[in-house]
Short mmCIF file of C-alpha atoms in Angstrom, two decimals:
data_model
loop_
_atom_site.label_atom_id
_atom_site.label_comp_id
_atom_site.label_asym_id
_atom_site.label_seq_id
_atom_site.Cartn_x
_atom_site.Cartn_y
_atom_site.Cartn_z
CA UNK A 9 -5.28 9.38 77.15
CA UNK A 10 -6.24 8.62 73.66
CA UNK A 11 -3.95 6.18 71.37
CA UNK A 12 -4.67 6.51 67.21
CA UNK A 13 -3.33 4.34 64.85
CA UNK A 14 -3.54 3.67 61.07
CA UNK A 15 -4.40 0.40 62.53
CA UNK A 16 -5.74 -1.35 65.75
CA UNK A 17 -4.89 -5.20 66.05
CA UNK A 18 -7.55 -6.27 69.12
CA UNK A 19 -6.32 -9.90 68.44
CA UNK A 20 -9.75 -10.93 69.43
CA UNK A 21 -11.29 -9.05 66.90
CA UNK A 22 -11.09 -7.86 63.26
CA UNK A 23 -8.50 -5.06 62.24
CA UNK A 24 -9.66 -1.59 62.83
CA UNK A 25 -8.26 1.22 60.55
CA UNK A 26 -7.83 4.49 61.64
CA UNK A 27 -9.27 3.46 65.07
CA UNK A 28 -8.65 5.03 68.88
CA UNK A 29 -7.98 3.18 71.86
CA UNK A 30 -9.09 5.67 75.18
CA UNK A 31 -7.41 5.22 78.18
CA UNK A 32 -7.65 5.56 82.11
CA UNK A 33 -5.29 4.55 84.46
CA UNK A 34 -3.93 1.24 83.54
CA UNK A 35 -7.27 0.44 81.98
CA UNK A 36 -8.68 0.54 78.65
CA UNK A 37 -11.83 2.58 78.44
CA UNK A 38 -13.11 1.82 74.97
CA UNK A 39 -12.06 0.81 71.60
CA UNK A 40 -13.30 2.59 68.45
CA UNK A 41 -13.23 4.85 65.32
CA UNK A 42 -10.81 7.83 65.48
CA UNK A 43 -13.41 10.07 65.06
CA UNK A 44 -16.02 9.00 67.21
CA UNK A 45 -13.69 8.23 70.32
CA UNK A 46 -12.32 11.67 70.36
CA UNK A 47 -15.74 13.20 70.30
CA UNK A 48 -16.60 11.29 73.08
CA UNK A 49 -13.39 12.11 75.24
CA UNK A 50 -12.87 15.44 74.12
CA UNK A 51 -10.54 16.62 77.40
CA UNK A 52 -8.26 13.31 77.21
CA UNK A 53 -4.89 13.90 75.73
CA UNK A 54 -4.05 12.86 72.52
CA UNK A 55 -1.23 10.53 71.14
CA UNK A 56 -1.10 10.09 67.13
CA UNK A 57 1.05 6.83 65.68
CA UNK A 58 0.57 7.74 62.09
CA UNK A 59 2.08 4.99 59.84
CA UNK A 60 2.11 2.11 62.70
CA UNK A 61 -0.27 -0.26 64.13
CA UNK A 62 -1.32 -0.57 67.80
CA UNK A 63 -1.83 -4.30 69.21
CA UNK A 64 -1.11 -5.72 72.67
CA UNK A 65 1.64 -5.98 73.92
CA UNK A 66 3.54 -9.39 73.46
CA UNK A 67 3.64 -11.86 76.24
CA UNK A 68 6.58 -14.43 75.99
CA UNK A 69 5.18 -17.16 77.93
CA UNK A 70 8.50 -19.16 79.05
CA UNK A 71 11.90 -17.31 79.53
CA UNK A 72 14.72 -18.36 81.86
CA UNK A 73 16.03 -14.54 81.79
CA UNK A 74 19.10 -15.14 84.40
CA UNK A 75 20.61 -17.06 81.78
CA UNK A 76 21.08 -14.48 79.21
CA UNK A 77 24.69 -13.77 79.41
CA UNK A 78 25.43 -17.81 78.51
CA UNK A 79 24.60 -17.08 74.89
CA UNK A 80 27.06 -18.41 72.91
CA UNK A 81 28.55 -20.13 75.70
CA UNK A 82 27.33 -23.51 75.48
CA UNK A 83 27.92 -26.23 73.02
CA UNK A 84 24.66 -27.36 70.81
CA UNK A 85 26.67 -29.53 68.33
CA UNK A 86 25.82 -32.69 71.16
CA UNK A 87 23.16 -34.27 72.13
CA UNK A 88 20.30 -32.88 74.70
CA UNK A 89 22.15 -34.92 77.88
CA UNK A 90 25.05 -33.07 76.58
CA UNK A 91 23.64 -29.51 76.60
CA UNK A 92 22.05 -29.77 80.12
CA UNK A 93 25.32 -30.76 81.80
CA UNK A 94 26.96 -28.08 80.58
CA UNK A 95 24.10 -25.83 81.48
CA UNK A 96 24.73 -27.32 85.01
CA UNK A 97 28.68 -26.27 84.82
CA UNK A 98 28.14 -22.93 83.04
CA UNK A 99 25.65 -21.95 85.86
CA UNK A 100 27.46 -23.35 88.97
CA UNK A 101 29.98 -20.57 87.81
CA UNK A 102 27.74 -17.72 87.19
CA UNK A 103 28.00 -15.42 90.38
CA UNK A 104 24.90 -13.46 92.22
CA UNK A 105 25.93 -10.27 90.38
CA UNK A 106 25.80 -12.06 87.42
CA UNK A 107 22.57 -13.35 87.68
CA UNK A 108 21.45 -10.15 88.42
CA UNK A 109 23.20 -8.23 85.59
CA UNK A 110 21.43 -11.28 83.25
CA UNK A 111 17.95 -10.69 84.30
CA UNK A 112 17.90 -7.03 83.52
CA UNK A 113 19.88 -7.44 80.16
CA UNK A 114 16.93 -10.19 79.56
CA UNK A 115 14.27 -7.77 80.58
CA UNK A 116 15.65 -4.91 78.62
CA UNK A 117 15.80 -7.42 75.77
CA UNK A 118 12.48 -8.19 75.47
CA UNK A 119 10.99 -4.93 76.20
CA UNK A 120 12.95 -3.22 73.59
CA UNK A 121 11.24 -5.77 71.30
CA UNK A 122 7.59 -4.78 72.68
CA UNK A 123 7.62 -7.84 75.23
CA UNK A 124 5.22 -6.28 77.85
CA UNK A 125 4.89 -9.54 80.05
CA UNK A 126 7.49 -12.76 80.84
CA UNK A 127 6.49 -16.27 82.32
CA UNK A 128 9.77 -16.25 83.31
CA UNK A 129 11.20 -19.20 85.72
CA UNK A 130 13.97 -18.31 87.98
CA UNK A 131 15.94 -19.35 91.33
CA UNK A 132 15.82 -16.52 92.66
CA UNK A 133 13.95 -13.62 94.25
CA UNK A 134 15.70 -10.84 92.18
CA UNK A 135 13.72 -11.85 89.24
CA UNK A 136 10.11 -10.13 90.64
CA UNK A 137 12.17 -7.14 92.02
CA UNK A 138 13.76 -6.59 88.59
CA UNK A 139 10.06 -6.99 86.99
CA UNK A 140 8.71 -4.51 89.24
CA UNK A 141 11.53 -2.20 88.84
CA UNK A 142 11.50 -2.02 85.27
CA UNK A 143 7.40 -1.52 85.26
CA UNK A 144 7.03 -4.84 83.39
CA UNK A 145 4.38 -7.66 83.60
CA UNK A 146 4.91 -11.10 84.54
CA UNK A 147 4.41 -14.45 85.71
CA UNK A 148 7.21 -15.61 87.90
CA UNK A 149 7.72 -19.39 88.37
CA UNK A 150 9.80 -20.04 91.18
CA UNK A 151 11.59 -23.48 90.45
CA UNK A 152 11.43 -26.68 92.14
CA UNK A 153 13.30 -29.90 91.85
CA UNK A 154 15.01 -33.14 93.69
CA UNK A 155 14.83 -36.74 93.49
CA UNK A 156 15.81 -37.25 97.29
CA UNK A 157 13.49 -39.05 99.00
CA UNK A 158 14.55 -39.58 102.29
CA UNK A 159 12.64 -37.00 104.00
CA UNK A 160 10.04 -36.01 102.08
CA UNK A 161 7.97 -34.70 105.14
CA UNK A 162 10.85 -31.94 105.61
CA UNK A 163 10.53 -31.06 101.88
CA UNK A 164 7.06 -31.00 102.20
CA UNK A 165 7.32 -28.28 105.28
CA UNK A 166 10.12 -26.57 102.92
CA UNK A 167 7.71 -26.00 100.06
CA UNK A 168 4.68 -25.49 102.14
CA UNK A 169 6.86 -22.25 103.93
CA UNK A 170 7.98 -21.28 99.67
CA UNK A 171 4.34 -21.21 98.63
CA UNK A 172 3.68 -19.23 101.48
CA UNK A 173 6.50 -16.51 100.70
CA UNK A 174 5.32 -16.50 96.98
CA UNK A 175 1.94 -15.73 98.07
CA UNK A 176 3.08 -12.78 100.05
CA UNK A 177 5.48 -11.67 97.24
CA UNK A 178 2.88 -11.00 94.94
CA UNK A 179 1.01 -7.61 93.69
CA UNK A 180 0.57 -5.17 91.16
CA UNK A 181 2.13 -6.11 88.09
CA UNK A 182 3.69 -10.00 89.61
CA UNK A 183 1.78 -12.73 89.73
CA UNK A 184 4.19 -15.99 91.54
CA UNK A 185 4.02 -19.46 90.54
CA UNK A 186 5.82 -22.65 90.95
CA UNK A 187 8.33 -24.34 88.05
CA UNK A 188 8.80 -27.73 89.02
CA UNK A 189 11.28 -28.59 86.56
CA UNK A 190 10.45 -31.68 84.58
CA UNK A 191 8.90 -35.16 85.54
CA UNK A 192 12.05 -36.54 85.49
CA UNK A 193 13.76 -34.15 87.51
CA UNK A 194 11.19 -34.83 90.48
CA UNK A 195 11.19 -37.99 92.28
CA UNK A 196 7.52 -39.85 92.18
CA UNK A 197 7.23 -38.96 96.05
CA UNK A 198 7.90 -35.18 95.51
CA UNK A 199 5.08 -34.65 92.33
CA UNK A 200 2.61 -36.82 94.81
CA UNK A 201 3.62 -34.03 97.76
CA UNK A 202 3.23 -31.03 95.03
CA UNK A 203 0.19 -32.23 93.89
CA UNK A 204 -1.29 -32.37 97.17
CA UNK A 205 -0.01 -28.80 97.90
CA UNK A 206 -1.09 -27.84 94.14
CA UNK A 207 -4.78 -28.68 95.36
CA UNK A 208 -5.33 -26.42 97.85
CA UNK A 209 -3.77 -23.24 96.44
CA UNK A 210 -4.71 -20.68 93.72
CA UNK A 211 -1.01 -20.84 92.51
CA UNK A 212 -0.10 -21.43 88.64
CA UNK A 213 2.80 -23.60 87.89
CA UNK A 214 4.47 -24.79 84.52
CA UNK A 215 6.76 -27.71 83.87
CA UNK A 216 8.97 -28.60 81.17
CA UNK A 217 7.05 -31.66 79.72
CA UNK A 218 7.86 -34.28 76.34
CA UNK A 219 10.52 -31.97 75.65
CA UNK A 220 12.72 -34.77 74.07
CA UNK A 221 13.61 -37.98 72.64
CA UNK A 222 15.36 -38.69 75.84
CA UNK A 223 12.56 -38.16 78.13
CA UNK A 224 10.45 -40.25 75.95
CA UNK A 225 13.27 -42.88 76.40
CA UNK A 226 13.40 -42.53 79.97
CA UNK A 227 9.20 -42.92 80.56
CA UNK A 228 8.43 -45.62 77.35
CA UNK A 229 11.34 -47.76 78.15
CA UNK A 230 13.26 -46.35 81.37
CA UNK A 231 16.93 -46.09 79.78
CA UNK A 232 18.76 -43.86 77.77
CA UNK A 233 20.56 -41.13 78.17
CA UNK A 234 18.69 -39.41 81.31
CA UNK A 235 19.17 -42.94 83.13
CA UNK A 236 22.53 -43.30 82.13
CA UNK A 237 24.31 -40.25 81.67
CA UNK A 238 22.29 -37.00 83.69
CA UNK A 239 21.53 -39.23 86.74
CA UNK A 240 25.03 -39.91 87.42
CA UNK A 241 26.30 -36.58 86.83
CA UNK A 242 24.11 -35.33 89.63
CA UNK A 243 24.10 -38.52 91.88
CA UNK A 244 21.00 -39.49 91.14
CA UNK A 245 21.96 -43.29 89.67
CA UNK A 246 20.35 -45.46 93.01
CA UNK A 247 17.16 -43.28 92.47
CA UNK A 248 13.78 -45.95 91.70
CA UNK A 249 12.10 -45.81 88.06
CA UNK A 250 8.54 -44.63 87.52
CA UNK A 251 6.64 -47.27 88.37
CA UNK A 252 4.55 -47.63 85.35
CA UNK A 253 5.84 -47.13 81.62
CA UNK A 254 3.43 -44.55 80.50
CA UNK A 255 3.82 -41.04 78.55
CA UNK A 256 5.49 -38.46 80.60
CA UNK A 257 2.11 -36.45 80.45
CA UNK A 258 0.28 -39.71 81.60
CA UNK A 259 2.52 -40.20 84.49
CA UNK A 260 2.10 -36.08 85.31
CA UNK A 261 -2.10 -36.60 84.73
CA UNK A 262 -2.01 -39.69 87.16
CA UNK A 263 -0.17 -37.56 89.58
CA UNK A 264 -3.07 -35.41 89.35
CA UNK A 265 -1.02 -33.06 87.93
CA UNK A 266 -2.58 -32.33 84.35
CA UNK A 267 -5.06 -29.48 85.49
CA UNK A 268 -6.13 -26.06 84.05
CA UNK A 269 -3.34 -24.21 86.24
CA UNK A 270 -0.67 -26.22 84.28
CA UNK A 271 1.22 -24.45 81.60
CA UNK A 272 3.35 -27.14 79.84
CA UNK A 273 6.53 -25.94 78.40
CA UNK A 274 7.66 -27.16 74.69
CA UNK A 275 5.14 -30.20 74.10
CA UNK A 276 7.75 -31.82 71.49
CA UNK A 277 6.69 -35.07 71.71
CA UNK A 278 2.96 -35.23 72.66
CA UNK A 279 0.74 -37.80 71.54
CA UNK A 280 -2.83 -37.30 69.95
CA UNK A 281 -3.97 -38.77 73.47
CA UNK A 282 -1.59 -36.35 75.43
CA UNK A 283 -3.16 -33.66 73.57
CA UNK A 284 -6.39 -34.90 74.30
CA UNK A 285 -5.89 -35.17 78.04
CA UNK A 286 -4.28 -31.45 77.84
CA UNK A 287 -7.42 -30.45 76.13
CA UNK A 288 -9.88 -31.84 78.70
CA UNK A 289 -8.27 -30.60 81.91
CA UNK A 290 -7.74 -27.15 80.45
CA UNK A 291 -4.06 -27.33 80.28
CA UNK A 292 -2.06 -24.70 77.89
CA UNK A 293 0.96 -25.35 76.23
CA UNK A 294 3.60 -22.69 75.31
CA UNK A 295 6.52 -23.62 72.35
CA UNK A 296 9.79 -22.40 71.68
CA UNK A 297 10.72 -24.07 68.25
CA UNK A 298 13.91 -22.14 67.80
CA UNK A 299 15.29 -23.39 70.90
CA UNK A 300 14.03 -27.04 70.31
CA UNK A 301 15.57 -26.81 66.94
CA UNK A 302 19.53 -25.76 68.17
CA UNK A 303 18.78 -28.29 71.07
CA UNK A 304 17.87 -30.71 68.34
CA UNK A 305 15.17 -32.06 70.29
CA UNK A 306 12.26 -32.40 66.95
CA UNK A 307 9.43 -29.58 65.81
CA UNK A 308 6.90 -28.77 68.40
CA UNK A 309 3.70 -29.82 66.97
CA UNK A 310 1.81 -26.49 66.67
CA UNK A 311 -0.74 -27.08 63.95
CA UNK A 312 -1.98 -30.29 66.09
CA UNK A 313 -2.41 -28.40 69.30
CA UNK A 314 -4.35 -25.69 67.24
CA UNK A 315 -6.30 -28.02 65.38
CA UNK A 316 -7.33 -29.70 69.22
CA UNK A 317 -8.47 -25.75 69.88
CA UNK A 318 -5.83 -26.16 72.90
CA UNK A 319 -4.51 -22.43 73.94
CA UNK A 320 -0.81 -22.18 72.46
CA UNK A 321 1.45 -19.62 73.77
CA UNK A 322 5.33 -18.71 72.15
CA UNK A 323 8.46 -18.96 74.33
CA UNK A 324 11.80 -17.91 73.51
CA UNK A 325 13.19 -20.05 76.65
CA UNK A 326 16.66 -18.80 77.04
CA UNK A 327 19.75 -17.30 75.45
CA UNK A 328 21.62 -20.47 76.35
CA UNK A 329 19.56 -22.59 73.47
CA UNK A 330 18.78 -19.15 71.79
CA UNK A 331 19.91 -16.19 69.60
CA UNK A 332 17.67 -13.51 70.63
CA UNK A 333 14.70 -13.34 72.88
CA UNK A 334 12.52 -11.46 70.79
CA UNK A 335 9.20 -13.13 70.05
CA UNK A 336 8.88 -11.23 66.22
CA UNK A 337 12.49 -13.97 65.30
CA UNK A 338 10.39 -16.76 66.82
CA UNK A 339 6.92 -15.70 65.16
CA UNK A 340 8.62 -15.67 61.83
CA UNK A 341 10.35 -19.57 62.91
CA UNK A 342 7.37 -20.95 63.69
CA UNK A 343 6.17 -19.56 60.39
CA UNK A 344 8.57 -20.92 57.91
CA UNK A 345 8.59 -24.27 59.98
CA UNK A 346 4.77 -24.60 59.63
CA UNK A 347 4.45 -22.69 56.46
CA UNK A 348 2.35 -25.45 54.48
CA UNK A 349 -0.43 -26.00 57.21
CA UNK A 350 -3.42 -24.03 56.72
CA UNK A 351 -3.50 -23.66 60.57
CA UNK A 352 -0.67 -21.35 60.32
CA UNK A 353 -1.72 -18.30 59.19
CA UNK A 354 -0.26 -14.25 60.37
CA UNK A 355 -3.54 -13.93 62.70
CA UNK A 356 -3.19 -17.55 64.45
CA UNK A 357 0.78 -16.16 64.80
CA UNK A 358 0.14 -13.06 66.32
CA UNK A 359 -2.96 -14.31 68.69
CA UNK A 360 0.05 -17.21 70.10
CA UNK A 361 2.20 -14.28 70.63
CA UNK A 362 -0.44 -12.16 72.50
CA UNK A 363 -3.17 -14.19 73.88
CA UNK A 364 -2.54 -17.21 73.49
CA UNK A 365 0.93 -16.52 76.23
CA UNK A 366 -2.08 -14.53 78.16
CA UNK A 367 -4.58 -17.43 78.08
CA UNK A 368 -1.30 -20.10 79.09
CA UNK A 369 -0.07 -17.67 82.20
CA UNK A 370 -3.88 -17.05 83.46
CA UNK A 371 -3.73 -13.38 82.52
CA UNK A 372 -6.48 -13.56 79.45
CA UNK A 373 -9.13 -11.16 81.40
CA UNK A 374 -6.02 -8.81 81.98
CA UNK A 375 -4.02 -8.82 78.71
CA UNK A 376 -3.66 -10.29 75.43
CA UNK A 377 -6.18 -8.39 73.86
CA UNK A 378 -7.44 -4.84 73.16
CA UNK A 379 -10.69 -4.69 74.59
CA UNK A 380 -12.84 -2.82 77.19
CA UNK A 381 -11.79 -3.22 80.87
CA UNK A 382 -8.67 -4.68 79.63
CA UNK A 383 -5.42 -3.29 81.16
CA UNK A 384 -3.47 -1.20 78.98
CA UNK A 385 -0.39 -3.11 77.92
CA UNK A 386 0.17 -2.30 74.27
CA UNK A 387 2.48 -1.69 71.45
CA UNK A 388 2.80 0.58 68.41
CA UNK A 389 5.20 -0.78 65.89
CA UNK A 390 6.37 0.89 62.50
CA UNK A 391 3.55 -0.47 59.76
CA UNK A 392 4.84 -0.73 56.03
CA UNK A 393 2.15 -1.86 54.40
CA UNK A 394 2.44 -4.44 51.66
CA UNK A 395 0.61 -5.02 48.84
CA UNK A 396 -1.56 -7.32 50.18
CA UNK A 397 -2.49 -4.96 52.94
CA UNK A 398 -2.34 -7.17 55.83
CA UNK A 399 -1.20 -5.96 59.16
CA UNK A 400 -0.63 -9.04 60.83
CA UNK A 401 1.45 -10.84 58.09
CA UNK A 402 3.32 -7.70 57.24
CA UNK A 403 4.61 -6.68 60.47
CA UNK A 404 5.75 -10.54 61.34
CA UNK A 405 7.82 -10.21 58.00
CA UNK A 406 9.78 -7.91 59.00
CA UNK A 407 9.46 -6.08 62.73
CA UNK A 408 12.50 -5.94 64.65
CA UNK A 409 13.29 -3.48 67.98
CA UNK A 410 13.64 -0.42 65.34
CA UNK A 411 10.21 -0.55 64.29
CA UNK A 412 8.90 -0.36 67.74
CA UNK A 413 7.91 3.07 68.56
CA UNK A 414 5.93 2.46 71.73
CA UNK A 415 5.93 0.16 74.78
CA UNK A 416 2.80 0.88 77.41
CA UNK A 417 2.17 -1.24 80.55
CA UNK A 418 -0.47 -0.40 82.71
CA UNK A 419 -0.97 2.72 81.15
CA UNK A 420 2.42 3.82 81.78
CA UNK A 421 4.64 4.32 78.66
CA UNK A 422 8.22 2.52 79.20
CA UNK A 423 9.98 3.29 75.39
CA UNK A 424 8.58 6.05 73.20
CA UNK A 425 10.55 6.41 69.75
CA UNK A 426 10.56 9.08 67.47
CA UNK A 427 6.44 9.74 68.14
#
């Protein structure tokens, strides 16, 4: 199959007007010229996407999609303590067909907005199936936490028996990972276990990491609110303090837990030397400013982690500390939050949105980008071109789900509109 455009966005490379894209399979053959690709694969059908640009397909690098029917049923007037334990009530109630029903309504979601791949963290094993089903990409995190430590060589044989099932669960378009869930939320004896485990497999894992003042509280001083208000709640008030007073990422990199698997979620409250540590072992970082903002947790700090040429990914987390999971809304956030730093330009946007969630979710010789060998998970979206005649910034300005025309995973076209 061939793909024209007024435009080809390769991310990795400059704009391409009036270009082709060929196609085999799921893979990309070749990039190019209109005229010169169709000479060259005169018997491969044609598809023509006059007036719209063709990029890869957007990869939201940190989604929570079984929570998507709590939107606007959580309170984000309190504080972050606040929000979590009533995340903890809200999902206690939610029931398996629930969870189910949000997943899909999460994955239809973000699809209809041109996602074409999730790093999506879930309890359960309906998430994959649902991926699968739906013909859609992803990285699926299977989540981990406890701060029991009474018989850690049970939860060691527990885990051990997990990884093994989320090796086996994997294929085709699913790759399986492990979440586990914040350094806070693990005791010191289970991250010493993981990262043992961690070691000998090819598994990637993310973690929720400096995602607020709290946690800073908890690590810098060992008080506040997750000491005295989450523990409690979940009857974790007798469990021991980290034994040193260090960063969370610190405590995580002494753990031996800071590696180039690790994709660390939000990144709020990094340091210049967190950054630096993230930057030496390889470690990517994916944000999701809108949902830090209604969480009131601070700004992620995006033109610092671009500036230490760490890989940046964009999250929309979930629709319980979000309005919408589509990653054009949190494109155009990040944007007007970061306006005034020269880091922050349409092309750095779009490459977070594309690669950059490619590069965090180990999927950057897959996807991300348009280029030979690639597979063929990309996008046409409605292109009205601006005086300034720049793709990138013009379709961040104003894209939403009607201007997406085309959806294409593997080769296989999931939403064609009006082409």
């Amino acid at each position: 199959m061939i793909l024209t455009a007024d435009c080809i966005l390769p991310v990795s490379s400059h704009p391409l007007y009036h270009g082709a894209v060929a196609i085999q399979g799921s893979k990309i053959l070749t990039v190019g010229d209109e005229p010169s690709i169709c000479r060259r694969y005169p018997d491969l059908p044609r598809r023509d996407f006059k007036g719209c640009v063709l990029m890869p397909g957007l990869v939201n690098a940190h989604t929570h999609l079984e929570l998507t029917l709590l939107r606007n049923r959580l309170s984000h007037q309190g504080d972050f303590i606040s929000w979590i334990l009533d995340l903890i009530r809200e999902k206690r109630k939610m029931t398996p067909d629930e969870i189910e029903e949000s997943i899909r309504a999460g994955a239809e979601q973000g699809l209809s907005s041109g996602t074409t791949c999730f790093g999506e963290i879930t309890n359960t094993p309906i998430s994959p199936e649902i991926l699968r089903e739906k013909g859609l990409r992803g990285v699926v995190f299977f989540e981990v936490l406890g701060r029991d430590e009474k018989d850690p060589e049970h939860w060691k044989n527990e885990l051990t028996g997990k990884i093994r099932s989320l090796h086996e669960s994997q294929g085709g378009l699913i790759t399986m990972g492990l979440s586990p869930h914040t350094p806070y939320t693990l005791s010191e004896e289970r991250l010493y276990v993981l990262s043992g485990l961690l070691k000998k497999e090819s598994l990637p894992y993310t973690m929720h990491v400096a995602e607020s003042r709290e946690e800073q509280e908890y690590f810098l001083e060992h008080s506040g609110g997750i000491k005295s208000r989450l523990f409690p709640a979940v009857e974790w008030q007798d469990q021991p303090d980290p034994k040193e007073v260090v960063s969370p990422l610190l405590y995580l990199d002494r753990l031996g837990l800071v590696t180039d698997r690790l994709l660390i979620a939000h990144g709020v409250h990094l340091s210049p030397g967190d950054m630096d540590r993230i930057r030496k072992a390889g470690a990517k970082v994916v944000v999701c400013a809108r949902s830090n903002q209604m969480l009131g947790v601070g700004r992620p700090p995006v033109p610092a982690l671009i500036q230490k040429k760490i890989p940046v990914g964009l999250g929309t987390d979930s629709l319980a500390s979000n309005t919408t999971l589509s990653l054009w809304d949190e494109m155009r956030h990040v944007y007007s939050s970061f306006k005034d730093s020269s880091s922050m330009t349409a092309d750095s946007l779009l490459r977070m949105a594309t690669l950059g969630g490619a590069e965090g979710l180990g999927l950057a010789s897959e996807i991300g980008s348009i280029k030979t060998g690639k597979e063929a998970d990309l996008i046409a979206v409605e292109w009205k071109r601006s005086s300034v005649n720049d793709p990138a910034s013009d379709l961040i300005s104003r894209t939403d789900n009607r201007h997406i025309r085309m959806v294409m995973v593997g080769g296989r076209i999931l939403i064609s509109r009006g082409i």
